[in-house]
CSV table of C-alpha atoms in Angstrom, one decimal:
chain,number,residue,atom,x,y,z
G,1,MET,CA,0.1,-0.3,-0.1
G,2,PHE,CA,3.1,2.3,0.9
G,3,LEU,CA,4.5,1.8,-2.6
G,4,SER,CA,1.6,2.6,-4.4
G,5,VAL,CA,0.6,5.7,-2.8
G,6,LEU,CA,3.7,6.7,-3.5
G,7,SER,CA,3.4,5.5,-7.1
G,8,ALA,CA,0.0,7.7,-7.2
G,9,ALA,CA,2.3,10.4,-5.8
G,10,GLY,CA,4.7,10.6,-8.8
G,11,THR,CA,7.5,9.3,-6.6
G,12,ASP,CA,9.3,6.2,-7.5
G,13,PRO,CA,11.0,4.7,-4.4
G,14,ASP,CA,14.0,3.4,-5.7
G,15,PRO,CA,15.3,5.7,-8.9
G,16,THR,CA,17.7,3.4,-9.7
G,17,PRO,CA,17.0,3.0,-13.3
G,18,SER,CA,16.8,-0.5,-14.0
G,19,PRO,CA,16.7,-2.2,-17.6
G,20,THR,CA,13.9,-4.7,-17.0
G,21,ARG,CA,11.5,-3.0,-14.5
G,22,LYS,CA,8.6,-1.9,-16.1
G,23,PRO,CA,7.5,2.0,-15.5
G,24,VAL,CA,4.5,2.4,-13.3
G,25,THR,CA,1.6,4.2,-15.2
G,26,LEU,CA,-1.1,6.4,-13.9
G,27,ASP,CA,-3.8,3.7,-14.0
G,28,GLU,CA,-1.9,1.0,-12.3
G,29,ALA,CA,-1.1,3.8,-9.4
G,30,GLN,CA,-4.8,4.4,-9.5
G,31,GLU,CA,-6.3,0.9,-9.0
G,32,SER,CA,-3.6,0.3,-6.5
G,33,ALA,CA,-4.6,3.4,-4.4
G,34,GLU,CA,-8.5,2.1,-4.7
G,35,ASN,CA,-7.5,-1.1,-3.6
G,36,ALA,CA,-5.9,-0.1,-0.2
G,37,ALA,CA,-8.4,2.4,0.4
G,38,SER,CA,-11.1,-0.1,-0.3
G,39,TRP,CA,-9.2,-2.6,2.0
G,40,VAL,CA,-8.8,0.0,4.5
G,41,GLU,CA,-13.3,0.7,4.4
G,42,GLN,CA,-14.2,-2.2,4.8
G,43,ASN,CA,-11.8,-3.5,8.1
G,44,TRP,CA,-11.4,-0.6,9.6
G,45,SER,CA,-14.4,-1.1,11.4
G,46,THR,CA,-13.0,-4.7,13.0
G,47,TRP,CA,-9.7,-3.5,13.7
G,48,LEU,CA,-11.3,-0.5,16.2
G,49,ALA,CA,-13.6,-2.9,17.9
G,50,ILE,CA,-10.6,-4.8,18.5
G,51,GLY,CA,-8.8,-2.0,20.1
G,52,LEU,CA,-11.8,-0.7,21.9
G,53,ARG,CA,-12.5,-4.3,23.1
G,54,ILE,CA,-8.5,-4.2,24.4
G,55,LEU,CA,-8.8,-1.0,25.8
G,56,LEU,CA,-12.3,-2.2,27.7
G,57,ILE,CA,-10.3,-4.9,28.7
G,58,VAL,CA,-7.4,-3.6,30.2
G,59,VAL,CA,-9.5,-0.4,32.0
G,60,ILE,CA,-11.7,-3.4,33.6
G,61,ALA,CA,-8.7,-5.1,35.1
G,62,MET,CA,-6.9,-2.2,36.3
G,63,THR,CA,-10.3,-1.1,38.1
G,64,LEU,CA,-10.7,-4.5,39.3
G,65,ARG,CA,-7.6,-5.0,40.1
G,66,VAL,CA,-7.3,-1.6,42.3
G,67,LEU,CA,-10.4,-2.6,44.2
G,68,VAL,CA,-9.9,-5.5,45.5
G,69,ARG,CA,-6.0,-4.7,46.6
G,70,ARG,CA,-7.8,-1.2,48.4
G,71,ALA,CA,-10.9,-3.8,50.2
G,72,ILE,CA,-7.9,-6.2,51.1
G,73,THR,CA,-5.7,-2.9,52.7
G,74,LYS,CA,-8.6,-2.1,54.6
G,75,LEU,CA,-9.4,-5.6,55.7
G,76,ILE,CA,-5.6,-5.8,57.3
G,77,ASP,CA,-6.3,-2.8,59.1
G,78,ARG,CA,-9.4,-3.6,60.8
G,79,MET,CA,-7.4,-6.3,62.0
G,80,ASN,CA,-4.6,-4.2,63.4
G,81,ARG,CA,-6.9,-2.1,64.8
G,82,THR,CA,-8.3,-5.4,66.9
G,83,ALA,CA,-5.5,-6.4,67.8
G,84,GLN,CA,-4.6,-2.6,69.2
G,85,ALA,CA,-8.0,-2.7,70.8
G,86,VAL,CA,-7.0,-5.5,72.7
G,87,ASP,CA,-3.9,-5.2,73.4
G,88,GLY,CA,-2.5,-4.9,77.1
G,89,THR,CA,-5.6,-6.8,78.8
G,90,ALA,CA,-6.0,-10.0,79.6
G,91,LEU,CA,-7.7,-11.2,76.6
G,92,GLY,CA,-4.6,-9.4,74.6
G,93,GLY,CA,-2.3,-11.9,76.2
G,94,LEU,CA,-4.4,-14.8,76.0
G,95,LEU,CA,-5.0,-13.9,72.4
G,96,VAL,CA,-1.6,-12.6,70.6
G,97,ASN,CA,-0.2,-9.0,71.2
G,98,VAL,CA,0.1,-6.1,69.0
G,99,GLU,CA,3.5,-7.3,67.0
G,100,ARG,CA,2.6,-10.4,66.4
G,101,ARG,CA,-1.1,-9.5,64.8
G,102,ARG,CA,0.4,-7.0,63.2
G,103,GLN,CA,3.2,-8.9,61.2
G,104,ARG,CA,0.6,-12.3,60.7
G,105,SER,CA,-2.3,-9.0,58.8
G,106,GLN,CA,1.0,-8.0,56.6
G,107,ALA,CA,1.8,-11.7,55.9
G,108,ILE,CA,-1.5,-12.5,55.0
G,109,GLY,CA,-2.4,-9.2,52.8
G,110,SER,CA,0.6,-9.6,51.0
G,111,VAL,CA,0.1,-13.0,49.7
G,112,LEU,CA,-3.8,-12.3,48.8
G,113,ARG,CA,-2.9,-9.4,47.1
G,114,SER,CA,0.1,-11.6,45.3
G,115,VAL,CA,-2.8,-13.8,44.0
G,116,ALA,CA,-5.4,-11.1,43.4
G,117,SER,CA,-2.8,-9.3,40.6
G,118,PHE,CA,-2.3,-12.8,39.5
G,119,LEU,CA,-5.8,-14.3,38.6
G,120,ILE,CA,-6.8,-10.8,37.4
G,121,LEU,CA,-4.4,-9.9,35.1
G,122,GLY,CA,-3.5,-13.6,33.8
G,123,THR,CA,-7.7,-13.7,33.1
G,124,ALA,CA,-6.8,-10.3,31.0
G,125,ALA,CA,-4.0,-11.9,29.6
G,126,LEU,CA,-6.0,-14.5,27.9
G,127,MET,CA,-9.0,-12.4,27.1
G,128,ILE,CA,-6.4,-10.2,24.9
G,129,LEU,CA,-5.3,-12.9,23.2
G,130,GLY,CA,-8.4,-14.5,22.6
G,131,THR,CA,-9.7,-11.3,21.1
G,132,PHE,CA,-6.8,-11.6,18.0
G,133,GLN,CA,-8.3,-15.1,17.3
G,134,ILE,CA,-5.7,-16.8,18.9
G,135,ASN,CA,-6.0,-20.2,20.0
G,136,LEU,CA,-5.6,-20.7,23.0
G,137,ALA,CA,-5.6,-24.2,23.9
G,138,PRO,CA,-1.9,-25.3,22.8
G,139,LEU,CA,-0.6,-22.3,24.9
G,140,LEU,CA,-2.5,-23.0,28.6
G,141,ALA,CA,-0.9,-27.0,27.6
G,142,SER,CA,2.3,-26.0,27.3
G,143,ALA,CA,1.9,-23.3,30.2
G,144,GLY,CA,0.6,-26.9,31.9
G,145,VAL,CA,3.5,-28.8,31.6
G,146,ALA,CA,6.2,-26.2,32.0
G,147,GLY,CA,4.0,-25.9,35.6
G,148,VAL,CA,4.4,-28.8,36.2
G,149,ALA,CA,8.2,-29.8,35.6
G,150,ILE,CA,9.1,-26.3,37.6
G,151,GLY,CA,7.0,-28.4,40.7
G,152,PHE,CA,9.2,-31.2,39.9
G,153,GLY,CA,11.7,-29.6,40.5
G,154,ALA,CA,11.5,-26.8,42.8
G,155,ARG,CA,8.8,-29.2,44.7
G,156,ASN,CA,11.1,-28.4,48.0
G,157,LEU,CA,10.5,-24.1,47.7
G,158,VAL,CA,7.0,-25.2,46.8
G,159,THR,CA,6.3,-27.1,49.8
G,160,ASP,CA,8.1,-25.0,51.8
G,161,PHE,CA,6.4,-22.1,50.8
G,162,LEU,CA,2.5,-23.6,50.6
G,163,SER,CA,3.3,-24.6,54.2
G,164,GLY,CA,4.2,-20.9,55.4
G,165,VAL,CA,1.2,-19.9,53.9
G,166,PHE,CA,-0.7,-22.3,55.8
G,167,MET,CA,1.3,-21.5,59.3
G,168,ILE,CA,0.3,-17.7,58.8
G,169,LEU,CA,-3.4,-18.7,58.0
G,170,GLU,CA,-4.2,-21.1,60.5
G,171,ASP,CA,-2.0,-18.8,63.2
G,172,GLN,CA,-0.3,-21.7,64.6
G,173,TYR,CA,2.2,-19.3,65.7
G,174,GLY,CA,4.0,-15.5,66.1
G,175,VAL,CA,6.6,-13.3,66.1
G,176,GLY,CA,7.4,-13.4,70.6
G,177,ASP,CA,6.1,-17.1,70.8
G,178,SER,CA,7.9,-19.6,72.9
G,179,ILE,CA,8.3,-23.1,70.2
G,180,ASP,CA,9.4,-26.4,69.6
G,181,ALA,CA,9.8,-27.3,65.9
G,182,GLY,CA,11.5,-30.3,66.6
G,183,VAL,CA,14.4,-29.6,64.6
G,184,ALA,CA,15.2,-26.3,66.6
G,185,SER,CA,13.5,-25.1,69.3
G,186,GLY,CA,13.2,-21.5,70.4
G,187,GLU,CA,11.7,-17.9,70.5
G,188,VAL,CA,10.6,-17.0,67.2
G,189,ILE,CA,11.9,-13.9,66.0
G,190,GLU,CA,10.7,-13.9,62.3
G,191,VAL,CA,8.0,-15.4,60.2
G,192,GLY,CA,8.3,-15.9,56.3
G,193,LEU,CA,6.7,-17.7,53.9
G,194,ARG,CA,9.7,-19.7,53.5
G,195,VAL,CA,11.3,-20.2,56.4
G,196,THR,CA,11.0,-19.1,60.6
G,197,LYS,CA,13.7,-17.7,62.5
G,198,LEU,CA,14.3,-19.0,65.7
G,199,ARG,CA,16.7,-17.5,69.1
G,200,GLY,CA,17.8,-20.3,70.6
G,201,ASP,CA,18.4,-20.8,74.4
G,202,ASP,CA,21.9,-20.1,74.3
G,203,GLY,CA,21.8,-16.5,71.3
G,204,GLU,CA,21.8,-18.7,68.2
G,205,ILE,CA,20.0,-17.8,65.1
G,206,TRP,CA,18.0,-21.1,63.6
G,207,TYR,CA,17.2,-20.9,60.4
G,208,VAL,CA,13.8,-23.6,59.7
G,209,ARG,CA,12.5,-24.5,56.6
G,210,ASN,CA,8.5,-24.5,56.9
G,211,GLY,CA,8.7,-27.2,54.7
G,212,GLU,CA,10.6,-29.1,57.0
G,213,VAL,CA,8.2,-28.6,60.5
G,214,LYS,CA,6.2,-31.8,61.1
G,215,ARG,CA,5.2,-31.2,64.2
G,216,ILE,CA,5.5,-27.6,66.5
G,217,GLY,CA,4.7,-27.5,69.9
G,218,ASN,CA,3.6,-23.5,71.2
G,219,LEU,CA,4.3,-22.9,74.2
G,220,SER,CA,3.2,-19.1,74.6
G,221,GLN,CA,-0.8,-20.1,73.0
G,222,GLY,CA,-4.3,-20.0,75.4
G,223,TRP,CA,-2.3,-20.5,79.3
G,224,SER,CA,0.8,-22.1,80.8
G,225,THR,CA,1.0,-24.1,83.3
G,226,ALA,CA,4.1,-22.6,86.5
G,227,GLY,CA,4.8,-26.5,89.0
G,228,VAL,CA,6.7,-26.0,92.0
G,229,ASP,CA,7.8,-29.5,93.0
G,230,VAL,CA,9.0,-28.3,97.5
G,231,THR,CA,10.7,-31.8,99.4
G,232,VAL,CA,10.9,-31.4,102.9
G,233,ARG,CA,11.4,-34.2,105.0
G,234,SER,CA,9.2,-37.1,106.3
G,235,ASP,CA,9.0,-36.2,109.3
G,236,GLU,CA,7.1,-32.7,109.4
G,237,ASP,CA,3.8,-31.9,109.8
G,238,LEU,CA,1.8,-32.8,106.8
G,239,ASP,CA,-0.8,-30.3,107.7
G,240,LYS,CA,1.4,-27.5,108.7
G,241,VAL,CA,3.4,-27.8,105.3
G,242,LYS,CA,0.0,-27.7,103.5
G,243,LYS,CA,-1.2,-24.7,104.9
G,244,THR,CA,2.1,-22.9,104.6
G,245,LEU,CA,1.7,-23.2,101.7
G,246,ALA,CA,-2.1,-22.4,101.2
G,247,GLU,CA,-1.3,-19.0,102.2
G,248,VAL,CA,1.6,-18.1,100.3
G,249,GLY,CA,-0.4,-19.0,97.5
G,250,GLU,CA,-3.4,-17.3,98.6
G,251,ARG,CA,-0.9,-14.3,99.2
G,252,LEU,CA,1.2,-14.6,95.7
G,253,GLY,CA,-2.5,-13.9,94.2
G,254,LYS,CA,-3.3,-10.7,95.7
G,255,ASP,CA,0.1,-8.5,94.9
G,256,GLU,CA,0.8,-6.9,92.1
G,257,PRO,CA,1.9,-7.9,89.2
G,258,TRP,CA,1.5,-11.6,89.8
G,259,ASN,CA,-2.3,-11.3,90.2
G,260,GLU,CA,-2.5,-10.0,86.6
G,261,GLN,CA,0.1,-12.6,85.5
G,262,LEU,CA,-2.0,-15.7,87.3
G,263,TRP,CA,-5.1,-16.8,85.5
G,264,GLY,CA,-6.4,-18.6,88.3
G,265,PRO,CA,-5.7,-19.7,92.2
G,266,VAL,CA,-2.4,-21.5,93.4
G,267,GLU,CA,-3.3,-24.9,93.7
G,268,VAL,CA,-1.7,-27.3,96.6
G,269,LEU,CA,-2.2,-30.8,94.9
G,270,GLY,CA,-0.6,-33.0,97.7
G,271,LEU,CA,1.7,-34.8,98.2
G,272,ASP,CA,3.6,-36.1,94.5
G,273,SER,CA,5.9,-38.7,96.7
G,274,VAL,CA,6.3,-39.7,99.9
G,275,LEU,CA,10.0,-41.8,100.7
G,276,LEU,CA,12.2,-42.9,103.1
G,277,ASP,CA,13.3,-39.5,103.9
G,278,GLN,CA,11.8,-37.2,102.2
G,279,MET,CA,8.2,-36.2,101.1
G,280,VAL,CA,7.7,-33.6,98.0
G,281,PHE,CA,3.9,-31.3,97.5
G,282,ARG,CA,3.0,-30.2,94.3
G,283,VAL,CA,2.0,-26.7,93.8
G,284,VAL,CA,0.7,-25.5,90.3
G,285,ALA,CA,-0.9,-22.6,89.1
G,286,LYS,CA,-2.3,-21.4,85.3
G,287,THR,CA,-0.2,-18.4,84.3
G,288,MET,CA,-0.3,-16.1,81.6
G,289,PRO,CA,1.0,-17.6,78.6
G,290,GLY,CA,5.3,-17.5,78.8
G,291,LYS,CA,4.8,-16.3,82.1
G,292,SER,CA,5.3,-19.4,84.2
G,293,LEU,CA,9.0,-19.2,85.0
G,294,GLY,CA,8.5,-16.0,86.4
G,295,VAL,CA,5.5,-17.4,88.6
G,296,GLU,CA,7.8,-20.2,89.5
G,297,ARG,CA,10.5,-18.2,90.5
G,298,GLU,CA,9.0,-15.9,92.8
G,299,LEU,CA,6.5,-18.9,94.4
G,300,ARG,CA,9.8,-20.8,95.5
G,301,TRP,CA,11.2,-17.3,97.0
G,302,ARG,CA,8.3,-17.1,98.6
G,303,ILE,CA,7.8,-20.5,100.4
G,304,LYS,CA,11.6,-20.9,101.2
G,305,ARG,CA,11.1,-17.4,103.4
G,306,ALA,CA,7.7,-18.6,104.6
G,307,PHE,CA,9.3,-22.9,105.2
G,308,ASP,CA,12.3,-20.4,107.4
G,309,ALA,CA,9.3,-18.4,109.3
G,310,GLU,CA,7.6,-21.6,110.3
G,311,GLY,CA,10.6,-23.5,111.1
G,312,ILE,CA,10.0,-26.4,108.7
G,313,ARG,CA,13.0,-28.1,107.0
G,314,LEU,CA,13.6,-28.7,104.0
G,315,VAL,CA,15.9,-32.2,102.6
G,316,GLY,CA,20.0,-30.6,102.2
G,317,GLY,CA,19.0,-27.7,104.1
G,318,LEU,CA,21.1,-26.7,107.4
G,319,PRO,CA,20.2,-27.0,111.1
G,320,ILE,CA,17.6,-24.9,112.4
G,321,ALA,CA,18.3,-23.1,116.1
G,322,VAL,CA,15.1,-24.2,118.5
G,323,ASP,CA,14.7,-22.7,121.7
G,324,GLY,CA,18.0,-21.3,121.8
G,325,GLY,CA,20.1,-24.3,120.5
G,326,VAL,CA,21.0,-26.0,117.5
G,327,VAL,CA,20.0,-29.0,116.6
G,328,ALA,CA,22.9,-31.5,115.0
G,329,ALA,CA,23.7,-32.1,111.8
G,330,PRO,CA,21.9,-35.4,110.8
G,331,ASP,CA,24.8,-38.2,110.5
G,332,PRO,CA,25.3,-38.1,106.5
G,333,THR,CA,26.1,-41.9,107.1
G,334,ALA,CA,22.4,-43.0,108.7
G,335,GLY,CA,21.4,-43.6,105.4
G,336,MET,CA,24.1,-46.1,104.6
G,337,ALA,CA,23.8,-49.6,105.3
G,338,ALA,CA,26.2,-51.8,107.6
G,339,PRO,CA,29.3,-53.1,106.4
G,340,SER,CA,28.6,-56.8,105.3
G,341,ALA,CA,30.6,-60.0,107.1
G,342,TYR,CA,31.0,-61.0,103.6
G,343,ALA,CA,33.5,-58.3,103.0
G,344,SER,CA,36.2,-59.9,104.9
G,345,ALA,CA,38.1,-63.1,103.9
G,346,THR,CA,39.0,-64.2,107.0
G,347,SER,CA,35.5,-63.8,108.2
G,348,PRO,CA,33.6,-67.0,109.5
G,349,GLN,CA,30.9,-66.0,107.4
G,350,SER,CA,33.6,-66.0,104.4
G,351,LEU,CA,35.6,-69.4,105.1
G,352,ALA,CA,31.5,-71.1,105.9
G,353,ALA,CA,30.9,-70.1,101.8
G,354,SER,CA,34.0,-70.7,100.3
G,355,PRO,CA,34.1,-73.6,98.3
G,356,ILE,CA,35.2,-76.5,99.3
G,357,PRO,CA,38.6,-77.3,97.9
G,358,GLN,CA,39.1,-80.4,96.0
G,359,PRO,CA,41.9,-82.9,96.3
G,360,PRO,CA,44.5,-82.9,93.0
G,361,PRO,CA,43.9,-86.0,91.4
G,362,ASN,CA,46.1,-89.0,91.8
G,363,LEU,CA,47.8,-89.5,88.7
G,364,SER,CA,50.1,-93.0,89.6
G,365,LYS,CA,47.2,-95.1,88.8
């Protein structure tokens, strides 16, 4: 068409003369121009319709993407406001803290926005290709085969990603939780879609792949149990020991800040075991998640001071002054068995238990 227009205008695109080339006549140029105009006249409406259709698909896809992402963002902001409203209360301790809710909501929002964008833009691209009358069946089949190949090649990465998504959606753990992941244990400092970072007891950082975690023990969700075993001598008054422990637990439940950390009264379960020279009392209390260790230390501190004031002796303790005198410490060998008579080779018991010597064989016969 471009050549015909140039010829009709009297301009030769190739000014180099050629002996075999025939000059273009005015009638041929006019005929070519008429053919081009007729082709444009017949197909301009089709191309205009295709262009408008593509423009409409793009506008709808971009508008829908913006609306969906904005709705997801508002939903995440509402989750964060709900977390801030309950933070600092007993209910907030039972659920999650603000930082954990914030990171969890951000991760969920990022995943939802990415999935929404992929679905909307992918569908728009397929609709645009369909507008050009392109057969999408071979393309979709090739994409399916390529996806299967990539899935087999990167199955560990896919497993880690999917496991991370479900861990976040199910709220199995979050930042600040103390967990036991089997392969490692410690405090969670970062939750990702592929790996989880844990701070160990010695300060080391563990990078745990989400796909490698087979079971998780969360020590910071719901509530914790503080348990203290108190070992006293076997000759102590049981009622006195139990009464003293109950008074310690009652005072602990009334003092701050322990009254907020305790979610139930301190209970004296009674004797956990009775041995020849000692008795073990079991004291438990339901606490806020992650506060059991502090409650146990405070209980031990108060129990020791109360026992010293009441004159209750702990096993292995120092002798206690009674009526101005000092009771001698128990003999450390009192619990030892007496030496056996068989320990001496010359004792009558050892000689009686010795085997009878056999006479030597007679070799003269």
